[in-house]
Structures are given as C-alpha cells and as structure tokens.
PDB file of C-alpha atoms in Angstrom:
ATOM      1  CA  UNK A  25      84.640  82.723  82.556  1.00 74.00           C
ATOM      2  CA  UNK A  26      88.332  83.549  82.687  1.00 89.00           C
ATOM      3  CA  UNK A  27      89.611  84.654  86.067  1.00 87.00           C
ATOM      4  CA  UNK A  28      91.064  87.812  84.489  1.00 92.00           C
ATOM      5  CA  UNK A  29      87.564  88.743  83.255  1.00 93.00           C
ATOM      6  CA  UNK A  30      86.134  88.101  86.708  1.00 90.00           C
ATOM      7  CA  UNK A  31      88.812  90.270  88.340  1.00 89.00           C
ATOM      8  CA  UNK A  32      88.177  93.049  85.787  1.00 94.00           C
ATOM      9  CA  UNK A  33      84.438  92.932  86.467  1.00 94.00           C
ATOM     10  CA  UNK A  34      85.052  92.919  90.217  1.00 89.00           C
ATOM     11  CA  UNK A  35      87.366  95.915  89.874  1.00 91.00           C
ATOM     12  CA  UNK A  36      84.782  97.757  87.760  1.00 94.00           C
ATOM     13  CA  UNK A  37      81.964  97.248  90.262  1.00 93.00           C
ATOM     14  CA  UNK A  38      84.406  97.797  93.120  1.00 88.00           C
ATOM     15  CA  UNK A  39      85.357 101.154  91.630  1.00 91.00           C
ATOM     16  CA  UNK A  40      81.702 102.128  91.343  1.00 94.00           C
ATOM     17  CA  UNK A  41      81.119 100.972  94.928  1.00 90.00           C
ATOM     18  CA  UNK A  42      84.150 102.974  96.036  1.00 86.00           C
ATOM     19  CA  UNK A  43      82.733 106.090  94.383  1.00 92.00           C
ATOM     20  CA  UNK A  44      79.365 105.541  96.065  1.00 93.00           C
ATOM     21  CA  UNK A  45      81.105 104.928  99.394  1.00 88.00           C
ATOM     22  CA  UNK A  46      83.259 108.030  98.995  1.00 90.00           C
ATOM     23  CA  UNK A  47      80.232 110.152  98.139  1.00 94.00           C
ATOM     24  CA  UNK A  48      78.276 108.933 101.173  1.00 95.00           C
ATOM     25  CA  UNK A  49      81.298 109.393 103.467  1.00 92.00           C
ATOM     26  CA  UNK A  50      81.904 112.892 102.118  1.00 93.00           C
ATOM     27  CA  UNK A  51      78.244 113.874 102.446  1.00 95.00           C
ATOM     28  CA  UNK A  52      78.068 112.576 105.984  1.00 95.00           C
ATOM     29  CA  UNK A  53      81.408 113.957 107.185  1.00 93.00           C
ATOM     30  CA  UNK A  54      81.565 117.210 105.250  1.00 92.00           C
ATOM     31  CA  UNK A  55      77.934 118.194 104.766  1.00 94.00           C
ATOM     32  CA  UNK A  56      76.217 116.564 107.755  1.00 94.00           C
ATOM     33  CA  UNK A  57      79.281 116.876 110.058  1.00 91.00           C
ATOM     34  CA  UNK A  58      78.997 113.276 111.260  1.00 92.00           C
ATOM     35  CA  UNK A  59      81.736 111.202 112.873  1.00 91.00           C
ATOM     36  CA  UNK A  60      84.069 109.272 110.544  1.00 89.00           C
ATOM     37  CA  UNK A  61      83.067 105.920 112.056  1.00 89.00           C
ATOM     38  CA  UNK A  62      79.307 106.434 111.598  1.00 93.00           C
ATOM     39  CA  UNK A  63      79.952 107.749 108.093  1.00 93.00           C
ATOM     40  CA  UNK A  64      81.917 104.607 107.297  1.00 88.00           C
ATOM     41  CA  UNK A  65      79.235 102.243 108.600  1.00 90.00           C
ATOM     42  CA  UNK A  66      76.428 103.967 106.675  1.00 93.00           C
ATOM     43  CA  UNK A  67      78.464 104.145 103.451  1.00 92.00           C
ATOM     44  CA  UNK A  68      79.237 100.428 103.465  1.00 85.00           C
ATOM     45  CA  UNK A  69      75.636  99.487 104.207  1.00 88.00           C
ATOM     46  CA  UNK A  70      74.429 101.642 101.300  1.00 89.00           C
ATOM     47  CA  UNK A  71      76.669  99.874  98.788  1.00 90.00           C
ATOM     48  CA  UNK A  72      75.835  96.289  99.733  1.00 88.00           C
ATOM     49  CA  UNK A  73      72.569  95.794  97.830  1.00 85.00           C
ATOM     50  CA  UNK A  74      74.203  97.226  94.719  1.00 87.00           C
ATOM     51  CA  UNK A  75      77.219  95.015  95.271  1.00 90.00           C
ATOM     52  CA  UNK A  76      75.209  91.805  95.778  1.00 90.00           C
ATOM     53  CA  UNK A  77      73.164  92.197  92.597  1.00 89.00           C
ATOM     54  CA  UNK A  78      76.210  92.860  90.408  1.00 92.00           C
ATOM     55  CA  UNK A  79      78.172  90.073  92.106  1.00 90.00           C
ATOM     56  CA  UNK A  80      75.408  87.504  91.643  1.00 88.00           C
ATOM     57  CA  UNK A  81      74.562  88.241  88.035  1.00 88.00           C
ATOM     58  CA  UNK A  82      77.702  89.693  86.455  1.00 92.00           C
ATOM     59  CA  UNK A  83      80.878  88.983  88.448  1.00 90.00           C
ATOM     60  CA  UNK A  84      80.196  85.472  89.756  1.00 86.00           C
ATOM     61  CA  UNK A  85      77.320  84.140  87.596  1.00 86.00           C
ATOM     62  CA  UNK A  86      76.555  80.474  88.089  1.00 78.00           C
ATOM     63  CA  UNK A  87      75.367  78.265  85.250  1.00 68.00           C
ATOM     64  CA  UNK A  88      73.306  76.125  87.579  1.00 69.00           C
ATOM     65  CA  UNK A  89      70.283  77.279  89.522  1.00 73.00           C
ATOM     66  CA  UNK A  90      71.397  78.706  92.854  1.00 74.00           C
ATOM     67  CA  UNK A  91      69.740  79.283  96.189  1.00 81.00           C
ATOM     68  CA  UNK A  92      69.526  83.076  96.449  1.00 83.00           C
ATOM     69  CA  UNK A  93      68.752  83.091 100.176  1.00 87.00           C
ATOM     70  CA  UNK A  94      71.829  80.950 100.879  1.00 88.00           C
ATOM     71  CA  UNK A  95      73.892  83.335  98.768  1.00 89.00           C
ATOM     72  CA  UNK A  96      72.465  86.352 100.615  1.00 90.00           C
ATOM     73  CA  UNK A  97      73.444  84.779 103.940  1.00 93.00           C
ATOM     74  CA  UNK A  98      76.950  83.906 102.732  1.00 93.00           C
ATOM     75  CA  UNK A  99      77.281  87.347 101.113  1.00 91.00           C
ATOM     76  CA  UNK A 100      76.416  88.987 104.440  1.00 92.00           C
ATOM     77  CA  UNK A 101      78.992  86.831 106.222  1.00 95.00           C
ATOM     78  CA  UNK A 102      81.614  87.736 103.587  1.00 94.00           C
ATOM     79  CA  UNK A 103      80.627  91.390 103.940  1.00 91.00           C
ATOM     80  CA  UNK A 104      80.928  91.163 107.725  1.00 93.00           C
ATOM     81  CA  UNK A 105      84.428  89.713 107.562  1.00 95.00           C
ATOM     82  CA  UNK A 106      85.597  92.139 104.872  1.00 94.00           C
ATOM     83  CA  UNK A 107      84.027  95.067 106.677  1.00 91.00           C
ATOM     84  CA  UNK A 108      85.561  94.079 110.018  1.00 96.00           C
ATOM     85  CA  UNK A 109      89.025  93.873 108.423  1.00 97.00           C
ATOM     86  CA  UNK A 110      88.515  97.257 106.762  1.00 94.00           C
ATOM     87  CA  UNK A 111      87.103  98.890 109.912  1.00 93.00           C
ATOM     88  CA  UNK A 112      89.959  97.669 112.126  1.00 97.00           C
ATOM     89  CA  UNK A 113      92.409  98.928 109.496  1.00 97.00           C
ATOM     90  CA  UNK A 114      90.608 102.302 109.400  1.00 94.00           C
ATOM     91  CA  UNK A 115      90.561 102.755 113.169  1.00 96.00           C
ATOM     92  CA  UNK A 116      94.176 101.618 113.426  1.00 97.00           C
ATOM     93  CA  UNK A 117      95.271 104.201 110.866  1.00 97.00           C
ATOM     94  CA  UNK A 118      93.247 107.061 112.342  1.00 96.00           C
ATOM     95  CA  UNK A 119      93.592 106.360 116.055  1.00 96.00           C
ATOM     96  CA  UNK A 120      96.943 104.576 116.102  1.00 97.00           C
ATOM     97  CA  UNK A 121      98.887 106.332 113.361  1.00 97.00           C
ATOM     98  CA  UNK A 122      96.938 109.639 113.302  1.00 97.00           C
ATOM     99  CA  UNK A 123      96.323 109.267 109.582  1.00 95.00           C
ATOM    100  CA  UNK A 124      93.993 111.682 107.809  1.00 95.00           C
ATOM    101  CA  UNK A 125      90.436 110.311 108.104  1.00 91.00           C
ATOM    102  CA  UNK A 126      89.696 110.668 104.383  1.00 88.00           C
ATOM    103  CA  UNK A 127      92.950 108.968 103.375  1.00 94.00           C
ATOM    104  CA  UNK A 128      92.298 106.159 105.852  1.00 94.00           C
ATOM    105  CA  UNK A 129      88.802 105.672 104.396  1.00 87.00           C
ATOM    106  CA  UNK A 130      90.320 105.428 100.900  1.00 89.00           C
ATOM    107  CA  UNK A 131      93.046 102.962 101.906  1.00 94.00           C
ATOM    108  CA  UNK A 132      90.489 100.841 103.725  1.00 93.00           C
ATOM    109  CA  UNK A 133      88.679 100.269 100.432  1.00 86.00           C
ATOM    110  CA  UNK A 134      91.592  98.103  99.258  1.00 91.00           C
ATOM    111  CA  UNK A 135      91.550  95.954 102.399  1.00 95.00           C
ATOM    112  CA  UNK A 136      87.792  95.545 102.065  1.00 90.00           C
ATOM    113  CA  UNK A 137      88.008  94.739  98.347  1.00 88.00           C
ATOM    114  CA  UNK A 138      90.634  92.046  98.738  1.00 92.00           C
ATOM    115  CA  UNK A 139      88.846  90.213 101.558  1.00 95.00           C
ATOM    116  CA  UNK A 140      85.449  90.629  99.879  1.00 90.00           C
ATOM    117  CA  UNK A 141      86.651  89.220  96.540  1.00 89.00           C
ATOM    118  CA  UNK A 142      88.275  86.199  98.126  1.00 93.00           C
ATOM    119  CA  UNK A 143      85.269  85.383 100.318  1.00 93.00           C
ATOM    120  CA  UNK A 144      82.739  85.781  97.520  1.00 89.00           C
ATOM    121  CA  UNK A 145      84.848  83.868  95.006  1.00 89.00           C
ATOM    122  CA  UNK A 146      85.637  80.988  97.348  1.00 91.00           C
ATOM    123  CA  UNK A 147      82.450  80.778  99.441  1.00 90.00           C
ATOM    124  CA  UNK A 148      79.388  82.800  98.417  1.00 89.00           C
ATOM    125  CA  UNK A 149      79.292  82.188  94.673  1.00 85.00           C
ATOM    126  CA  UNK A 150      81.291  78.943  94.573  1.00 78.00           C
TER     127      UNK A 150
END
C-alpha cells in the first residue's frame, strides 16, 4: 500500500475518532458537568477499541498472519505514549497558558494523532 493511501486512511479514521472524542468530551463537560481532565481520559478510552480494529484491518493491514495479542499490547503502549504526550500538552495549555479547555482538547488531538501514527506505523503494525 502506498504511504499516501495509509496516511489518508489514518486521517479518515482519525477524523472519526476526533468526532467521537469531541462528542464524549462535550457530553461529559457540558451535559454531565465533569472536569476537563476526566472527560479527556474517558473520551480517549472510548475511542481505542474502534481505533484498534480500523488500524489492524484497514490502515496497517499485514499480508502475513499476525499475532493479535502482541499487536494489542503494542497498540496499548503506543496509545499510552501518544496519550501521555497529548495529556501533557492539554494540561500545559490549560494550566500554563490559560487556554480555553475546549480549544486545548481540540489542539491535543493533533499531538495525539502524530505520535499515535508514528508508533503504530513503526512498531505495532510493522
């Protein structure tokens, strides 16, 4: 598969994940009146099963038979690193720069997406 196709597919699923994340964050912050940090954690957890399935079978499909449990473990590690980068970015914007919490959540999606793509491309589905 061409790398441009892979990036397009990643961006497509990433956009869908971003919409799901935004919806969960909005519901938790606006409707349930929860803290922005808890809302962020829950939103990212919700999107991960969706993200793994699309990543495994559509974005990074392997021709050879792969060990799904190994990929799940590596996917969780990639998620952890990407999420940590995003969360530190989020807290830095909100607490350090007094950025709007919704804007910070949105900008954090790009940090998460970049780290997540690189980790999954180079490690999880390599």
